[in-house]
Structure formats: C-alpha cells, structure tokens
Coordinates of C-alpha atoms and ligand atoms in Angstrom, one line a residue:
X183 CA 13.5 -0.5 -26.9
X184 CA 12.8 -4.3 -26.1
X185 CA 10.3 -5.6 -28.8
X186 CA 8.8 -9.3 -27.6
X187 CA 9.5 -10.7 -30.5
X188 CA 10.2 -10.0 -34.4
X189 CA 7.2 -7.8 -35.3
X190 CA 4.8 -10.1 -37.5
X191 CA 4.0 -9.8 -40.8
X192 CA 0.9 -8.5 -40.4
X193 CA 0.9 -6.2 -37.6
X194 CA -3.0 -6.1 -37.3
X195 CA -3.7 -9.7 -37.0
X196 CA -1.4 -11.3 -34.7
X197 CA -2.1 -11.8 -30.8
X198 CA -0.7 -8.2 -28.9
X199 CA 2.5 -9.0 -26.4
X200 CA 4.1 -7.3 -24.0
X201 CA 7.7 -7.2 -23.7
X202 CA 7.0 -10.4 -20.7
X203 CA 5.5 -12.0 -23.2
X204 CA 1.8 -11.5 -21.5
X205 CA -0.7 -11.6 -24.2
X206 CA -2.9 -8.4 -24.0
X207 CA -7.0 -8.6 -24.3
X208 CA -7.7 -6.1 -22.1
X209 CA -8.6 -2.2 -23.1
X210 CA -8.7 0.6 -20.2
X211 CA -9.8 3.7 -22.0
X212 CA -9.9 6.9 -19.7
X213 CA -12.8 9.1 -21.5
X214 CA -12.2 12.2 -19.7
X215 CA -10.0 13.5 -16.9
X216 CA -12.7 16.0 -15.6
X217 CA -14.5 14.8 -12.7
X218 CA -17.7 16.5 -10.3
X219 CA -16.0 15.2 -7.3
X220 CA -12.5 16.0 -5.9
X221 CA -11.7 12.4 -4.2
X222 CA -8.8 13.2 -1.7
X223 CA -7.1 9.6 -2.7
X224 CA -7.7 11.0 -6.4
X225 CA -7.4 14.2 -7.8
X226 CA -4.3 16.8 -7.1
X227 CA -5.4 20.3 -6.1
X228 CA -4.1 21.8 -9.2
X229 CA -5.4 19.3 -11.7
X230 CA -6.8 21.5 -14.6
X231 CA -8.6 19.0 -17.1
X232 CA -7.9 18.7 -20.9
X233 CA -10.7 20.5 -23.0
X234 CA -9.4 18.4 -26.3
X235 CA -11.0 15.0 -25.5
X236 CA -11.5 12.5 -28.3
X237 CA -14.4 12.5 -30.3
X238 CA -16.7 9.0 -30.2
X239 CA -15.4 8.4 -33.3
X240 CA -11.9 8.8 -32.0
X241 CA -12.3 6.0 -29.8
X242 CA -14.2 3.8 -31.8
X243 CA -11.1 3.9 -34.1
X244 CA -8.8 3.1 -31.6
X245 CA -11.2 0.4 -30.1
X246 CA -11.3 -1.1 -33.6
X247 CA -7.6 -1.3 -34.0
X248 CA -7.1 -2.7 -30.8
X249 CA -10.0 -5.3 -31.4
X250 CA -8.1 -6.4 -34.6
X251 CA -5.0 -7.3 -31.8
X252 CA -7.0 -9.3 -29.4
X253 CA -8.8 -6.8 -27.1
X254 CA -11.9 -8.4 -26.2
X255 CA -12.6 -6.4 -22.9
X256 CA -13.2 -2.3 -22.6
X257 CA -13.5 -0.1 -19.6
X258 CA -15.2 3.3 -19.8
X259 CA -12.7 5.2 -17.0
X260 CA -11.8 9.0 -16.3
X261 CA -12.5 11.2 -14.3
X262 CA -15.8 10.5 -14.4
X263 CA -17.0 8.8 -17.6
X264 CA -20.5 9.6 -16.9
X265 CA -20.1 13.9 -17.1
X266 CA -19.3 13.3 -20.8
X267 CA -22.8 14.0 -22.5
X268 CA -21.9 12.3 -25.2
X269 CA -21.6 9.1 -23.0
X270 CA -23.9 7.0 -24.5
X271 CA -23.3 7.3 -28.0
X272 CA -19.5 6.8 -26.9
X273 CA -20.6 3.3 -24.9
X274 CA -22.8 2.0 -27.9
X275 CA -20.0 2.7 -30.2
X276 CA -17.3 1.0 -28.7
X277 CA -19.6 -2.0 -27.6
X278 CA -20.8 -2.5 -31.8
X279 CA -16.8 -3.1 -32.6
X280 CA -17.1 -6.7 -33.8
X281 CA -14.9 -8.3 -31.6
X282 CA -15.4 -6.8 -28.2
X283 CA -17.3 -9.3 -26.0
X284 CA -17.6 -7.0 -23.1
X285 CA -17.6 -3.6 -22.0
X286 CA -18.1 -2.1 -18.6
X287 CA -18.1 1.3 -16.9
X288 CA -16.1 2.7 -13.5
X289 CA -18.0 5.3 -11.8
X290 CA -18.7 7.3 -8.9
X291 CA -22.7 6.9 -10.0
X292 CA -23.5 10.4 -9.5
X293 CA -25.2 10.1 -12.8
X294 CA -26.6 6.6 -12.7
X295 CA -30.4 7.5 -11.9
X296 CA -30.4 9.0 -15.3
X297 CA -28.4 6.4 -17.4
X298 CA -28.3 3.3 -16.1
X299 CA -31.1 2.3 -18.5
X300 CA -29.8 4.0 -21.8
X301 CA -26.1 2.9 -21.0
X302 CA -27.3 -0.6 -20.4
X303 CA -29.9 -0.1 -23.6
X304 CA -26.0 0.9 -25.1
X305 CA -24.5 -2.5 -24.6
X306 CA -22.6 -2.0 -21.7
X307 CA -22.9 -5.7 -19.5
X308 CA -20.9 -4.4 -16.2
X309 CA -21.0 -1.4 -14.0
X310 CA -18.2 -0.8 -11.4
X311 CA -19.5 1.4 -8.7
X312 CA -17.1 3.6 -6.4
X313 CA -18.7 4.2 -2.9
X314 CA -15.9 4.5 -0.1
X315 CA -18.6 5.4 3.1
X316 CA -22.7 5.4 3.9
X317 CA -22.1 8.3 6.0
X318 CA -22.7 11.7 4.6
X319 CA -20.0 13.7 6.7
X320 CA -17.4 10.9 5.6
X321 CA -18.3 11.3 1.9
X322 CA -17.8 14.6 2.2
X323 CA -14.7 14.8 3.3
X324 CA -13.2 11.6 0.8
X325 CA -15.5 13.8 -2.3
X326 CA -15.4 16.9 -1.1
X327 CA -18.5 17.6 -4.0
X328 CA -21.8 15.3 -4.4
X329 CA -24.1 14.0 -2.5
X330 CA -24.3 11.0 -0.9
X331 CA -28.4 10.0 -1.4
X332 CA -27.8 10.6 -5.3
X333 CA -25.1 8.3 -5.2
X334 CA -27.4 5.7 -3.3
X335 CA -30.0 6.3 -6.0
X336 CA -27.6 5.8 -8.9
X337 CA -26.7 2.0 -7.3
X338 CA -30.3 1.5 -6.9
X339 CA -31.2 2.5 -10.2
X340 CA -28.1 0.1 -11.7
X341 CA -29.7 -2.8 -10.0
X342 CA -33.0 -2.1 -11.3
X343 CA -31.3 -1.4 -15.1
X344 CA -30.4 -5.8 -15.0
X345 CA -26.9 -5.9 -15.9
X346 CA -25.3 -8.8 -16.0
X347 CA -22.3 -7.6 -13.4
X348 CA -21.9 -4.8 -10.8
X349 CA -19.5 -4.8 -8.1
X350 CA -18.5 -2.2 -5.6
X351 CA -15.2 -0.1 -5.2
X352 CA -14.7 0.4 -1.6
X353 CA -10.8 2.5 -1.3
X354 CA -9.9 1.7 2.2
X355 CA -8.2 4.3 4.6
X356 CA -7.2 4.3 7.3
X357 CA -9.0 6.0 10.4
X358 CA -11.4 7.3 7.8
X359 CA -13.4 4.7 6.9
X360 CA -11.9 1.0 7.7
X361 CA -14.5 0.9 10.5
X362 CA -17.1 0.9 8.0
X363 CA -16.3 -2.6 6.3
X364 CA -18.6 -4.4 7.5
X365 CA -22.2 -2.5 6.7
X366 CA -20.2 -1.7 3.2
X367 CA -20.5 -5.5 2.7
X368 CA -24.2 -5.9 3.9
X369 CA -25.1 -2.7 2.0
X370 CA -24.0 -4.5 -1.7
X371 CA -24.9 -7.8 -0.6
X372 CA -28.3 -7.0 -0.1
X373 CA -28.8 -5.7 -3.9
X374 CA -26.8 -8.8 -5.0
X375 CA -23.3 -6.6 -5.3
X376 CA -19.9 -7.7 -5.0
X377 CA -18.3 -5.4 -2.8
X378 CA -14.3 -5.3 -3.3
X379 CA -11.8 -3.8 -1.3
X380 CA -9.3 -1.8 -2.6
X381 CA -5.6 -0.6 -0.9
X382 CA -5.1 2.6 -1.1
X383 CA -2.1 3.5 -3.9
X384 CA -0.1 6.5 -3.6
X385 CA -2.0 9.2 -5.5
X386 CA -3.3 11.5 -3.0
X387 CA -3.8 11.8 0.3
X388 CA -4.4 9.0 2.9
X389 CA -3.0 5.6 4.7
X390 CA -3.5 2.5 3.3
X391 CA -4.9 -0.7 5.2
X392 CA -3.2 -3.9 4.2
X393 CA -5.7 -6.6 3.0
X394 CA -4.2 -8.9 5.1
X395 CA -5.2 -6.8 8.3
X396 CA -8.3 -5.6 6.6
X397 CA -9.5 -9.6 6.5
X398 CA -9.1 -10.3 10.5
X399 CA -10.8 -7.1 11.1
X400 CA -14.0 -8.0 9.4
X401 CA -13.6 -11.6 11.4
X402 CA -13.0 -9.7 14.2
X403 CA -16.1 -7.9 14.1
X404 CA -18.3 -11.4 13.7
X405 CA -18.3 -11.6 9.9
X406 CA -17.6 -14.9 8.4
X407 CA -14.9 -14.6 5.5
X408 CA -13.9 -17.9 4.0
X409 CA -11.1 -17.8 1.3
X410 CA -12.5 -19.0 -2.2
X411 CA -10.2 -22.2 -3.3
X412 CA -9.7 -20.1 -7.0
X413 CA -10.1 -16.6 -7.9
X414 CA -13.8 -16.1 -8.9
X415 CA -13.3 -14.9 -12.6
X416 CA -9.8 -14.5 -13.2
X417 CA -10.3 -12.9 -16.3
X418 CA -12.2 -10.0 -14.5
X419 CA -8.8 -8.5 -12.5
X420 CA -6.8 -8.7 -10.6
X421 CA -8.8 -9.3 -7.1
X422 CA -8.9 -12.2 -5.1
X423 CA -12.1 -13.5 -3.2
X424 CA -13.5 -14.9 0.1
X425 CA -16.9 -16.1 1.0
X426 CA -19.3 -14.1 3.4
X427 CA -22.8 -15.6 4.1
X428 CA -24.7 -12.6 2.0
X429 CA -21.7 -13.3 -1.0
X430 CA -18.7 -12.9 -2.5
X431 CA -16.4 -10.0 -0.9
X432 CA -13.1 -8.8 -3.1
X433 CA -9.5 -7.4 -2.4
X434 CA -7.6 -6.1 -4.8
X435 CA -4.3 -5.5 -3.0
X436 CA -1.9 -3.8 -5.3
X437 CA 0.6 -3.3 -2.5
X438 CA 0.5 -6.2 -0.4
X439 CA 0.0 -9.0 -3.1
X440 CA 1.6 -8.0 -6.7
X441 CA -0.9 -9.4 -9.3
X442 CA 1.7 -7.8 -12.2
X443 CA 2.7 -11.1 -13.2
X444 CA -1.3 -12.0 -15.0
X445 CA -1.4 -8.4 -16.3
X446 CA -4.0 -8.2 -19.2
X447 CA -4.2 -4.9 -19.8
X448 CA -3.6 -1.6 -21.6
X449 CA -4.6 1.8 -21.0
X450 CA -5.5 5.0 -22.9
X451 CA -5.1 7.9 -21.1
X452 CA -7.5 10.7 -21.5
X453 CA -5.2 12.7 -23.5
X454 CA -5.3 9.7 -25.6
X455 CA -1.7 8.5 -25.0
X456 CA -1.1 4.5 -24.7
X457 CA 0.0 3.9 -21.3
X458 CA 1.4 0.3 -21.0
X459 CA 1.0 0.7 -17.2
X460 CA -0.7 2.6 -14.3
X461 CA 2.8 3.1 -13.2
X462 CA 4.9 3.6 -16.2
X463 CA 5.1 6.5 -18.7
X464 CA 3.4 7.3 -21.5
X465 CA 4.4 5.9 -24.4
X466 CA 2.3 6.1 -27.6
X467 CA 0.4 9.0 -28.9
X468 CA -2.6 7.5 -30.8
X469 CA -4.9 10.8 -30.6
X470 CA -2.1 12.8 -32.0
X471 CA -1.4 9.8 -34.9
X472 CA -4.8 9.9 -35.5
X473 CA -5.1 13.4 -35.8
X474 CA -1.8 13.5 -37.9
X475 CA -4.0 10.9 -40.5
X476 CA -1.9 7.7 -39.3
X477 CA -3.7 4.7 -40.8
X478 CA -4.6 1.2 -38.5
X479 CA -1.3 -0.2 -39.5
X480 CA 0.2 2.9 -38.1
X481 CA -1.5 2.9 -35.2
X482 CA -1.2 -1.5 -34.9
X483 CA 2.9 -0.8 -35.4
X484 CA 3.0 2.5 -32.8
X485 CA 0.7 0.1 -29.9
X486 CA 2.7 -2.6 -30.6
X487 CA 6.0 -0.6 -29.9
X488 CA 5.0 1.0 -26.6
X489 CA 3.6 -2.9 -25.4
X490 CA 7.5 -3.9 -26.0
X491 CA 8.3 -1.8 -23.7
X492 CA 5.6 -2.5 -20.9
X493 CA 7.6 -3.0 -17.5
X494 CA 7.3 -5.8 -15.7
X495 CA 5.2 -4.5 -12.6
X496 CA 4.2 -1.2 -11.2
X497 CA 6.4 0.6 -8.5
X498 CA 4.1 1.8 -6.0
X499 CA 5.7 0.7 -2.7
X500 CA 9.0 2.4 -3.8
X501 CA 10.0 6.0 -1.9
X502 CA 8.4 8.8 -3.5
X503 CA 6.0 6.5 -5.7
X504 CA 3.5 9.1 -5.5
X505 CA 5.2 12.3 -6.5
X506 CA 6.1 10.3 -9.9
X507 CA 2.5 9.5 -11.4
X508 CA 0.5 11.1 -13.2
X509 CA -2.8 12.0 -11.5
X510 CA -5.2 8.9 -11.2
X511 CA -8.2 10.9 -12.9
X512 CA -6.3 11.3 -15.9
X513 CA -5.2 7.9 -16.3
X514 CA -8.0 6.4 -15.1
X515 CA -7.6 3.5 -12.4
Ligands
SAM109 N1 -14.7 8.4 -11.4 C1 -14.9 7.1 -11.5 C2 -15.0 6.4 -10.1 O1 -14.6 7.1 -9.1 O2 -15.4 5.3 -10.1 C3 -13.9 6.4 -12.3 C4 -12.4 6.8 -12.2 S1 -11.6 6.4 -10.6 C5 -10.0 7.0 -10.9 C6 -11.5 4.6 -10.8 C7 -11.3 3.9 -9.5 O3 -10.0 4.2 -9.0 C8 -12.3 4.2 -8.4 O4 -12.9 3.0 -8.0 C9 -11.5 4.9 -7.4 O5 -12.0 4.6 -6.1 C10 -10.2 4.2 -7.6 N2 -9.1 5.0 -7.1 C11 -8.8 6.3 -7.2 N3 -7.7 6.7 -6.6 C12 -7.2 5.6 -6.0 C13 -6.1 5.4 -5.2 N4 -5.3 6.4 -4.8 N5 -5.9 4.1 -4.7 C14 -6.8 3.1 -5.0 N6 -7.8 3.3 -5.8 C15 -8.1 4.5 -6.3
SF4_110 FE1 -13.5 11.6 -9.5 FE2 -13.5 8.9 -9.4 FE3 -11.2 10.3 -8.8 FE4 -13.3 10.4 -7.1 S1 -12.1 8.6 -7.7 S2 -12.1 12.2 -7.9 S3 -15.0 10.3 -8.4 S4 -12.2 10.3 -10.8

C-alpha cells in the first residue's frame, strides 16, 4: 500500500492526501442505489438494490469524521437520493456538521415539486438536476419509467425554492439526443440554469459525443459559444465553461479532457464502502467499521489508508472499461 506520507500524529486533524499528494475537501456520498427510473447510460438490467442502507445517523457520523479531515463540500448521490423518505432529515443532518460549508443534491427531480422547499429549508445551497431530452418519446426511451412534465415541474419548483446554485446535467448520446443541445441550453437559461454537458462514460448503453465536436455543433447551429479565459468556479468540478448570450454553458469531458490531475474528491458508495475513485475499487468499509463499534480514529486511520492508495486517474477509455465498474447508481456519479 502507498501511504502519502508518514501518518500524522493525530490522524483526525491533519489535512486528508491522497497517495498524489492531492489534498481531499470534497465528500460524494451515494444515499441509496435504488432508483424510480432505469436510465440506459445508468443502471444494468440485473441491478437488484441493497435493502441495508445507512441510517441518518450513519452518515452524519461519517460526515463528521470526514469534516474533522478537511471535507468542506457534500453531495447527496444514488440512485436517486430523493426516493429515500428519510431525505430531509438525512440533508439537515449532514449540512449541521460544523465544518461543512456546502452541501448539494444530484437528481433526476422526479421528486422536486414536493421537496425542493423542505430540502432547501434543510440547508442544502445547490441542486444538480439530470434532464437528458424535452421530448417525452426520447425520455422515455433514455428512463424507461417517469414522466417527463413532473420532471419539468420539479426544475420549476427548484427555481422557485431560491437556492443559491442549480445547474443542469445533460448526458449526451449520440443519435439520441445530441440534436437537442441547443433548446437544452435555452430551456436552463431561461430559469437562470447552468446547463452542462456531460460525455457519456462507459456504464451502460450508448455512444459518446466528444466535447470538442459537441462545441462546433452548437456553433454550427447559430449559437454563440465563447470559451471562458478561467474555469468559472474551479472548486465546483471538474467542468470547463464557454459563454452563450442567455449564460454560462458547461462540459465535463471525462474522456476527451482528463481533469484527474485537480481531483478533490472522495466517495461513499451506497453500501457505504470508501471509494477513492469512480473508477477504482472499493477500498474502505466504514458502514461495516461502524457497525463493528470502530471509533473516529478508527475510521480517520481506515479513510486515510484507502486515500493512499487512490490512483492517479480513472480508466475509462481503456478496452473493456465498462464491464469492470461497478454500476453508476451504486456509486453514484
Ligand atoms: N439519480 C440522480 C440523477 O440522475 O441525477 C443521481 C445519480 S446519477 C448516477 C448522477 C449523474 O450521473 C446524473 O447526472 C447522470 O446523468 C450521470 N450519469 C449516469 N450515468 C452516466 C454515464 N454513463 N456517463 C455520464 N454520466 C452519467
Ligand atoms: Fe436513476 Fe439517475 Fe441512474 Fe437515471 S442516472 S437510472 S435517474 S440513478
């Protein structure tokens, strides 16, 4: 096991590294692996779900632990975070940790008209809202479940609900619907959204459009796109951002432009194993240390170990990527 450096002598106070020596601030924390809709980019057909989920006081816990290392950023992931009826409580939790400055939410916003008030009343400052299509017969194939005018509602009620952040998660495929880039943009520009391009990563079904190709087609079809000089808040990810008259419009491009190198970030996975990367293994199993009556210093040491051994970058655009990961819903993206 590479360690980044001598363990300190306090392993709940000092910074968290990574074996690269990348100091770690940032918390993904998948919440559930169950989802309502079967995304084909997503979900495997034999995906079961994991009825043992961590109580809210499970993951304040491991929020508190983490906080003591540095995390200063959480993201409610899954799945989808929102089926968990216990959402709120889970949300207002984590965000009363003293040292988390911000937490925010990824979610398909099938439930949104319901929560967006409560979850914002919970503390949660940014929503990240998955839409791929504003065509019914294309959300239906990409979700196979839902419905499309609920999902509109949800964004709608977000933007009423004030929060301080919402941006739009568009996956992009190919022949399904890259043609619909444009009115995507104009849709979350006109409720003051940042819309953001994603490229497809092997999980599922689907071709990816590279953002390179992705940007000259949106010129192409009369939209303005003018690269910003810096990234627009380079501690909010890994996506880079050009200038449209109605806003700012994202990419996040993790097979065309490797962002590994600035990685911030941790995950838990639903099953409540660390995972030091989206495309490593897992690596630390906090729920079962918990469960097992493992105390913070425990749990500092065990998060600390599996960060030493965090790769360097992920290896999606190797042969047979896919067919080695563990499903996006249970990791959460
Ligand atoms: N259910 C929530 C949602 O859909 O927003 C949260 C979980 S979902 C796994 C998190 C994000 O990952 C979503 O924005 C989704 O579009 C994205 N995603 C899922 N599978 C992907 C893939 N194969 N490639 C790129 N992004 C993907
Ligand atoms: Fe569910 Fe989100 Fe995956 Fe779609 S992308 S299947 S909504 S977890």
């Amino acid at each position: 096991m590479t360690l980044p450096s001598p363990l300190p002598r306090d392993p709940l106070t000092a910074p968290l590294l990574d074996a690269q020596g990348r100091t770690i601030t940032y918390l993904r924390l998948s919440v559930t692996d169950r989802c309502n809709f079967r995304c084909t980019y997503c979900s495997p057909a034999s995906w079961g779900g994991k009825k043992d989920l961590l109580t809210p006081g499970e993951f304040e816990r491991i929020v508190s632990v983490f906080a003591r290392l540095g995390i200063r950023r959480v993201r409610l992931t899954g799945g989808e975070p929102l089926i968990r009826p216990d959402i709120v409580e889970v949300a207002q939790r984590i965000a009363a940790v003293p040292g988390v400055e911000r937490v925010a939410i990824t979610t398909n916003a099938s439930h949104l008209e319901r929560l967006a008030v409560p979850l914002r009343e919970a503390g949660v400052t940014q929503l990240n809202l998955s839409l791929d299509t504003l065509s019914e017969a294309t959300f239906r194939r990409i979700s196979k479940q839902g419905d499309l005018a609920t999902i509109l509602r949800g964004i709608d009620a977000s933007v009423a609900a004030g929060y301080a952040s919402l941006k739009l998660n568009v996956v992009v495929m190919r022949g399904v619907n890259d043609l619909e880039v444009p009115a995507l943009i104009a849709h979350a520009h006109a409720r003051g959204i940042v819309p953001r391009f994603i490229e497809l990563m092997p999980f599922g079904q689907g071709t990816p459009v590279p953002t390179a190709e992705l940007v000259e087609q949106i010129q192409a079809s009369g939209l303005p796109l003018v690269p910003e000089d810096a990234r627009h808040d380079v501690t909010s990810g890994p996506a880079s951002y050009w200038r449209a008259p109605g806003g700012l419009v994202g990419f996040i491009s993790p097979l065309t432009q490797n962002f590994c190198g600035g990685c911030n970030r941790v995950r838990v996975a639903s099953n409540g194993d660390l995972r030091s990367c989206l495309g490593g293994r897992a690596q630390a199993p906090l729920h079962a240390l918990i469960r097992g009556g493992a105390t913070d210093t425990d749990l500092a040491l065990a998060i600390r170990h599996a960060l030493g051994e965090k790769p360097e970058g992920h290896r999606f655009t190797e042969p047979g990527a896919g067919t080695s990961l563990l499903s996006m819903m249970g990791i959460g993206g």
